[in-house]
PDB file of C-alpha atoms in Angstrom:
ATOM      1  CA  MET N   1    -108.669-145.699  75.839  1.00 41.00           C
ATOM      2  CA  LYS N   2    -107.367-142.597  74.070  1.00 45.00           C
ATOM      3  CA  LEU N   3    -109.436-141.233  71.221  1.00 46.00           C
ATOM      4  CA  LYS N   4    -108.789-138.381  68.819  1.00 50.00           C
ATOM      5  CA  THR N   5    -111.848-136.209  68.650  1.00 58.00           C
ATOM      6  CA  ASN N   6    -113.163-132.975  67.186  1.00 69.00           C
ATOM      7  CA  MET N   7    -115.277-132.357  70.290  1.00 66.00           C
ATOM      8  CA  THR N   8    -114.932-129.161  72.269  1.00 72.00           C
ATOM      9  CA  PRO N   9    -113.662-129.502  75.860  1.00 69.00           C
ATOM     10  CA  GLU N  10    -117.208-128.857  77.092  1.00 72.00           C
ATOM     11  CA  GLN N  11    -118.601-131.652  74.916  1.00 72.00           C
ATOM     12  CA  MET N  12    -115.879-134.040  76.124  1.00 73.00           C
ATOM     13  CA  MET N  13    -116.953-133.455  79.727  1.00 78.00           C
ATOM     14  CA  ASP N  14    -120.466-134.818  79.117  1.00 80.00           C
ATOM     15  CA  PRO N  15    -120.972-137.359  81.947  1.00 81.00           C
ATOM     16  CA  GLN N  16    -122.987-139.573  79.575  1.00 84.00           C
ATOM     17  CA  LEU N  17    -119.857-140.276  77.507  1.00 88.00           C
ATOM     18  CA  PRO N  18    -117.239-142.910  78.383  1.00 91.00           C
ATOM     19  CA  LEU N  19    -114.508-141.776  80.781  1.00 94.00           C
ATOM     20  CA  LYS N  20    -112.508-138.817  79.454  1.00 95.00           C
ATOM     21  CA  VAL N  21    -109.862-136.741  81.241  1.00 96.00           C
ATOM     22  CA  MET N  22    -108.222-133.449  80.320  1.00 96.00           C
ATOM     23  CA  VAL N  23    -104.828-132.299  81.629  1.00 97.00           C
ATOM     24  CA  TRP N  24    -103.169-128.916  81.077  1.00 97.00           C
ATOM     25  CA  THR N  25    -100.910-126.256  82.574  1.00 97.00           C
ATOM     26  CA  SER N  26    -101.399-122.493  82.671  1.00 94.00           C
ATOM     27  CA  LYS N  27     -98.806-122.032  79.912  1.00 96.00           C
ATOM     28  CA  LYS N  28     -96.738-124.134  77.502  1.00 97.00           C
ATOM     29  CA  GLU N  29     -93.222-122.815  78.241  1.00 97.00           C
ATOM     30  CA  TYR N  30     -91.442-122.433  81.585  1.00 97.00           C
ATOM     31  CA  LYS N  31     -88.028-121.124  82.669  1.00 97.00           C
ATOM     32  CA  THR N  32     -85.795-122.549  85.391  1.00 96.00           C
ATOM     33  CA  GLY N  33     -87.138-121.920  88.891  1.00 95.00           C
ATOM     34  CA  GLU N  34     -90.701-121.195  87.766  1.00 97.00           C
ATOM     35  CA  SER N  35     -93.568-123.008  89.459  1.00 96.00           C
ATOM     36  CA  ILE N  36     -95.784-125.275  87.392  1.00 96.00           C
ATOM     37  CA  GLU N  37     -99.436-125.889  88.207  1.00 96.00           C
ATOM     38  CA  ILE N  38    -101.128-128.845  86.565  1.00 97.00           C
ATOM     39  CA  PHE N  39    -104.891-128.981  86.082  1.00 97.00           C
ATOM     40  CA  VAL N  40    -106.935-132.180  85.743  1.00 97.00           C
ATOM     41  CA  ARG N  41    -110.637-132.585  84.987  1.00 97.00           C
ATOM     42  CA  GLY N  42    -112.697-135.635  84.098  1.00 96.00           C
ATOM     43  CA  ASN N  43    -116.250-136.249  82.971  1.00 96.00           C
ATOM     44  CA  GLN N  44    -116.738-139.108  85.469  1.00 95.00           C
ATOM     45  CA  ASP N  45    -115.489-139.879  88.959  1.00 96.00           C
ATOM     46  CA  SER N  46    -112.075-141.502  88.581  1.00 96.00           C
ATOM     47  CA  TYR N  47    -108.813-142.493  90.189  1.00 95.00           C
ATOM     48  CA  ALA N  48    -105.715-141.053  88.542  1.00 95.00           C
ATOM     49  CA  ARG N  49    -101.949-141.355  88.413  1.00 94.00           C
ATOM     50  CA  VAL N  50    -100.218-138.172  87.221  1.00 95.00           C
ATOM     51  CA  VAL N  51     -96.666-138.524  85.909  1.00 94.00           C
ATOM     52  CA  ASP N  52     -94.097-136.302  84.256  1.00 95.00           C
ATOM     53  CA  ILE N  53     -92.033-137.886  81.497  1.00 94.00           C
ATOM     54  CA  THR N  54     -88.989-135.635  81.463  1.00 94.00           C
ATOM     55  CA  SER N  55     -86.969-134.669  78.402  1.00 94.00           C
ATOM     56  CA  SER N  56     -84.347-137.236  79.520  1.00 93.00           C
ATOM     57  CA  GLY N  57     -86.976-140.005  79.633  1.00 92.00           C
ATOM     58  CA  ASP N  58     -87.327-140.320  83.414  1.00 92.00           C
ATOM     59  CA  ILE N  59     -90.875-141.067  84.569  1.00 93.00           C
ATOM     60  CA  ILE N  60     -91.601-139.138  87.777  1.00 93.00           C
ATOM     61  CA  GLN N  61     -94.895-139.787  89.551  1.00 93.00           C
ATOM     62  CA  LEU N  62     -96.334-136.442  90.630  1.00 93.00           C
ATOM     63  CA  LEU N  63     -99.552-137.754  92.164  1.00 91.00           C
ATOM     64  CA  PRO N  64    -100.129-139.568  94.380  1.00 90.00           C
ATOM     65  CA  ASN N  65     -96.968-138.593  96.255  1.00 87.00           C
ATOM     66  CA  ALA N  66     -95.586-138.479  99.796  1.00 86.00           C
ATOM     67  CA  TYR N  67     -97.411-135.181 100.447  1.00 88.00           C
ATOM     68  CA  ARG N  68    -100.730-135.860  98.696  1.00 88.00           C
ATOM     69  CA  LYS N  69    -101.879-139.446  98.604  1.00 89.00           C
ATOM     70  CA  ASP N  70    -105.473-138.798  97.501  1.00 90.00           C
ATOM     71  CA  ASN N  71    -105.844-139.568  93.809  1.00 92.00           C
ATOM     72  CA  PHE N  72    -109.652-139.649  93.565  1.00 96.00           C
ATOM     73  CA  PHE N  73    -111.178-137.001  91.305  1.00 96.00           C
ATOM     74  CA  LYS N  74    -114.880-136.066  91.250  1.00 97.00           C
ATOM     75  CA  ALA N  75    -116.572-135.667  87.869  1.00 96.00           C
ATOM     76  CA  GLY N  76    -116.753-132.133  86.482  1.00 95.00           C
ATOM     77  CA  VAL N  77    -114.390-130.629  89.086  1.00 96.00           C
ATOM     78  CA  THR N  78    -111.136-128.989  87.991  1.00 96.00           C
ATOM     79  CA  TYR N  79    -108.267-130.029  90.289  1.00 96.00           C
ATOM     80  CA  LYS N  80    -104.973-128.182  90.625  1.00 96.00           C
ATOM     81  CA  ILE N  81    -101.663-129.878  91.423  1.00 94.00           C
ATOM     82  CA  PRO N  82    -100.307-128.599  93.725  1.00 93.00           C
ATOM     83  CA  ASP N  83    -103.345-127.015  95.375  1.00 93.00           C
ATOM     84  CA  LYS N  84    -103.972-124.983  98.518  1.00 91.00           C
ATOM     85  CA  GLY N  85    -102.910-126.985 101.519  1.00 87.00           C
ATOM     86  CA  ASP N  86    -100.400-129.117  99.605  1.00 89.00           C
ATOM     87  CA  ALA N  87     -96.951-129.151 101.206  1.00 88.00           C
ATOM     88  CA  PHE N  88     -95.084-129.234  97.889  1.00 90.00           C
ATOM     89  CA  GLU N  89     -94.373-127.184  94.772  1.00 92.00           C
ATOM     90  CA  LEU N  90     -93.473-128.209  91.246  1.00 93.00           C
ATOM     91  CA  LYS N  91     -90.447-126.149  90.114  1.00 94.00           C
ATOM     92  CA  VAL N  92     -88.591-126.230  86.796  1.00 95.00           C
ATOM     93  CA  THR N  93     -85.127-127.782  87.104  1.00 92.00           C
ATOM     94  CA  PRO N  94     -82.823-129.525  84.606  1.00 93.00           C
ATOM     95  CA  PRO N  95     -82.995-131.466  82.367  1.00 92.00           C
ATOM     96  CA  TYR N  96     -84.566-128.917  80.048  1.00 96.00           C
ATOM     97  CA  GLY N  97     -86.556-129.650  76.930  1.00 97.00           C
ATOM     98  CA  GLU N  98     -89.980-131.123  76.261  1.00 97.00           C
ATOM     99  CA  ASP N  99     -91.794-132.771  79.151  1.00 97.00           C
ATOM    100  CA  ASN N 100     -95.020-134.738  78.843  1.00 97.00           C
ATOM    101  CA  VAL N 101     -97.467-134.711  81.723  1.00 97.00           C
ATOM    102  CA  MET N 102     -99.580-137.855  81.520  1.00 96.00           C
ATOM    103  CA  VAL N 103    -102.699-138.797  83.427  1.00 96.00           C
ATOM    104  CA  TYR N 104    -103.726-142.435  83.659  1.00 94.00           C
ATOM    105  CA  ALA N 105    -107.333-142.537  84.899  1.00 95.00           C
ATOM    106  CA  SER N 106    -109.792-145.311  85.670  1.00 93.00           C
ATOM    107  CA  GLU N 107    -113.192-145.699  87.276  1.00 92.00           C
ATOM    108  CA  VAL N 108    -111.612-148.174  89.717  1.00 91.00           C
ATOM    109  CA  PRO N 109    -108.430-147.863  91.819  1.00 89.00           C
ATOM    110  CA  LEU N 110    -105.351-148.159  89.625  1.00 86.00           C
ATOM    111  CA  GLY N 111    -102.993-151.101  89.715  1.00 80.00           C
ATOM    112  CA  GLY N 112     -99.834-150.833  91.748  1.00 82.00           C
ATOM    113  CA  VAL N 113     -96.488-150.076  90.127  1.00 84.00           C
ATOM    114  CA  GLU N 114     -92.977-150.377  91.502  1.00 84.00           C
ATOM    115  CA  LEU N 115     -91.594-146.957  92.349  1.00 87.00           C
ATOM    116  CA  GLU N 116     -88.391-145.753  93.981  1.00 89.00           C
ATOM    117  CA  SER N 117     -87.935-142.675  96.131  1.00 88.00           C
ATOM    118  CA  ILE N 118     -85.613-140.068  94.618  1.00 85.00           C
ATOM    119  CA  GLY N 119     -85.909-137.554  97.455  1.00 82.00           C
ATOM    120  CA  GLN N 120     -87.978-134.470  98.185  1.00 79.00           C
ATOM    121  CA  GLY N 121     -91.172-136.560  98.124  1.00 77.00           C
ATOM    122  CA  LEU N 122     -90.675-137.561  94.488  1.00 79.00           C
ATOM    123  CA  ILE N 123     -90.848-141.109  93.221  1.00 88.00           C
ATOM    124  CA  ARG N 124     -89.623-142.529  89.939  1.00 89.00           C
ATOM    125  CA  TYR N 125     -90.916-145.387  87.848  1.00 90.00           C
ATOM    126  CA  ARG N 126     -88.014-147.539  86.639  1.00 85.00           C
ATOM    127  CA  GLY N 127     -89.737-149.308  83.753  1.00 81.00           C
ATOM    128  CA  LEU N 128     -90.936-148.390  80.280  1.00 79.00           C
ATOM    129  CA  LYS N 129     -93.783-145.978  79.589  1.00 80.00           C
ATOM    130  CA  SER N 130     -95.762-148.751  77.879  1.00 77.00           C
ATOM    131  CA  ASP N 131     -95.374-150.976  80.950  1.00 81.00           C
ATOM    132  CA  LEU N 132     -96.566-148.158  83.221  1.00 83.00           C
ATOM    133  CA  ALA N 133     -99.783-147.834  81.239  1.00 78.00           C
ATOM    134  CA  THR N 134    -100.348-151.597  81.344  1.00 79.00           C
ATOM    135  CA  GLN N 135     -99.660-151.859  85.066  1.00 78.00           C
ATOM    136  CA  SER N 136    -101.860-148.834  85.803  1.00 79.00           C
ATOM    137  CA  ARG N 137    -104.757-150.543  84.048  1.00 75.00           C
ATOM    138  CA  GLY N 138    -104.565-153.416  86.532  1.00 63.00           C
ATOM    139  CA  ILE N 139    -107.401-153.433  89.011  1.00 50.00           C
ATOM    140  CA  SER N 140    -106.025-153.440  92.525  1.00 46.00           C
ATOM    141  CA  MET N 141    -109.299-154.183  94.328  1.00 49.00           C
ATOM    142  CA  ILE N 142    -112.448-156.142  93.533  1.00 47.00           C
ATOM    143  CA  GLY N 143    -115.441-155.966  95.851  1.00 53.00           C
ATOM    144  CA  THR N 144    -117.406-159.040  96.804  1.00 53.00           C
ATOM    145  CA  GLY N 145    -120.058-159.915  94.290  1.00 55.00           C
ATOM    146  CA  ALA N 146    -118.367-157.860  91.566  1.00 50.00           C
ATOM    147  CA  ASP N 147    -118.367-159.221  88.039  1.00 52.00           C
ATOM    148  CA  LYS N 148    -114.722-160.231  87.682  1.00 45.00           C
ATOM    149  CA  THR N 149    -115.044-160.497  83.904  1.00 43.00           C
ATOM    150  CA  ALA N 150    -116.255-156.911  83.442  1.00 56.00           C
ATOM    151  CA  GLY N 151    -113.637-154.439  82.241  1.00 64.00           C
ATOM    152  CA  ALA N 152    -113.148-151.054  83.814  1.00 76.00           C
ATOM    153  CA  GLU N 153    -112.995-147.848  81.814  1.00 86.00           C
ATOM    154  CA  PHE N 154    -109.481-146.437  81.431  1.00 89.00           C
ATOM    155  CA  TYR N 155    -108.260-143.231  79.797  1.00 92.00           C
ATOM    156  CA  GLU N 156    -104.878-141.630  79.136  1.00 92.00           C
ATOM    157  CA  ALA N 157    -104.400-137.897  78.623  1.00 93.00           C
ATOM    158  CA  THR N 158    -101.172-136.085  77.704  1.00 94.00           C
ATOM    159  CA  TRP N 159    -100.032-132.452  77.842  1.00 96.00           C
ATOM    160  CA  SER N 160     -96.662-131.310  76.489  1.00 97.00           C
ATOM    161  CA  LEU N 161     -94.686-128.354  77.806  1.00 96.00           C
ATOM    162  CA  LYS N 162     -91.197-126.956  77.280  1.00 97.00           C
ATOM    163  CA  THR N 163     -88.677-126.046  79.948  1.00 96.00           C
ATOM    164  CA  SER N 164     -85.512-123.990  79.537  1.00 96.00           C
ATOM    165  CA  GLN N 165     -82.905-121.991  81.486  1.00 94.00           C
TER     166      GLN N 165
END
């Protein structure tokens, strides 16, 4: 669920509200070779898939990845991607233009999607953005005794940034 709201970021992070996630970077414009740090924070414990939709339309999964498989986020904690101890960096390379960093978050593990390795630990989604959201909403695990008819909370957050030479 993605809602437009007039709430402040602090109000959005109220744990009594339905699942909400914020995503941002330290600035909105980056030049070639600069490192990008992505920040994610939610108001409830959640599992997340973080992707970059490049200016050319490629969908690159940033997290989980070959170097950081953990995609569980505790409520109220701000996470940085990459963070200390991560064996990867996010550097600006072509194509340049507007990128959209998207976070798909759910209170249950996200559904699996078909990805292909494109080298350097990166993986690409080959389908459409709308299909990625639908497949991410799929529940990949149901515990015994769980109510199989109950829906899980799901939230999408987007942050736009510009890259250039």
